Amino acid sequence: MDLAFYMGVIVGIVSRILMLNTDQEQYPTYPNILISQLILAFVASALGALLVPALVARSYTSITFLSLAAEQFRQVRANRRNTLQNVEPAQLVDRGEALIEEIARAYEVRNYMCIITSFITVGLNRLITVETGINDTVSIIISAVAGLALAFGLKKLLTRKSISDIAEVVAVPITFSDESILNVGDVKGITNIGLKQDRDVYINKGIGIEIIPKDRDYLNAGIIYNSGQRQAIAFNIYSRLGLYGDSDDPAFTPILRRNAEKESIVLAYIPVYGGLEEVIEAVKSCPILETAKGKNLSLKNYKIGSLNKEVN
């Protein structure tokens, strides 16, 4: 059982490491946070592995440790939320409350993944050994493979979809009307760019983007129209490509606006690094937030534009 315990802990930690790659792609992961997550993964994996011998010994009171662990992981979620909220004023482009909550929730849930994978690994090893009489080495190998398969399955289950799954991202022109009013594609009057030198930057370096829901679907439109999702898109571009200007240059802060006719979203952006392809890829890679899903459910049987025709 000792060897099975160690294997369960290892599989649990590996399951967390598999998700760290996703973390790195979605938001910055600093060395101290990386270490803390690995330590928490060890604690969670050890709890999951210890649960099996506790159940075998009928020490049901030991299960109360799971409630303490759950409380600790909820505190991890709260601490991560507070940390991100504290550094939010220092961001040139805000993450937004919705993205902060999504990140904090991910930190909590992925610790539970360590408990599940380590528990299944040790539990399966115990079941195989008792029921089939297979020697410990073979049973540990089988249970470890099963635990890793579960880890990959959970990774696939927990990996979020991105904007590329629900929308097309295309380039649109940036223009000005009445000398200083910024227009992106068919959307007029996004903001007032008062200084001529700032307008010249938009004309020479700016990239106009339109995010169009796939399949003319109102459910997809509801996701990108969500204010938290729009802010997440703006931050995702900024975190990858930088932002032209400084904190006292509101003229260059990305603003996403809705095109009511197409139910699309437009954006004017000036990257520090990269060009059109990089901006489009940054938009497409933005994860879909849980809080943005489930909008416009009453319109799921309609296509964009069909309601206007019925009214006419």
Coordinates of C-alpha atoms in Angstrom, one line a residue, residues 169 171 207 209 241 271 273-285:
V169 CA -12.5 37.3 -36.6
A171 CA -10.2 42.8 -40.3
I207 CA -5.9 47.5 -36.7
I209 CA -11.2 43.9 -35.9
L241 CA 0.8 42.2 -27.8
P271 CA -0.3 46.6 -30.9
Y273 CA 4.3 43.9 -31.3
G274 CA 2.9 42.1 -34.3
G275 CA 0.4 42.9 -36.9
L276 CA -3.0 41.8 -38.2
E277 CA -2.4 38.1 -37.9
E278 CA -1.1 38.3 -34.4
V279 CA -4.1 40.5 -33.3
I280 CA -6.6 38.1 -34.8
E281 CA -4.9 35.1 -33.2
A282 CA -4.9 36.9 -29.8
V283 CA -8.7 37.5 -30.1
K284 CA -9.3 34.0 -31.2
S285 CA -7.3 32.5 -28.3

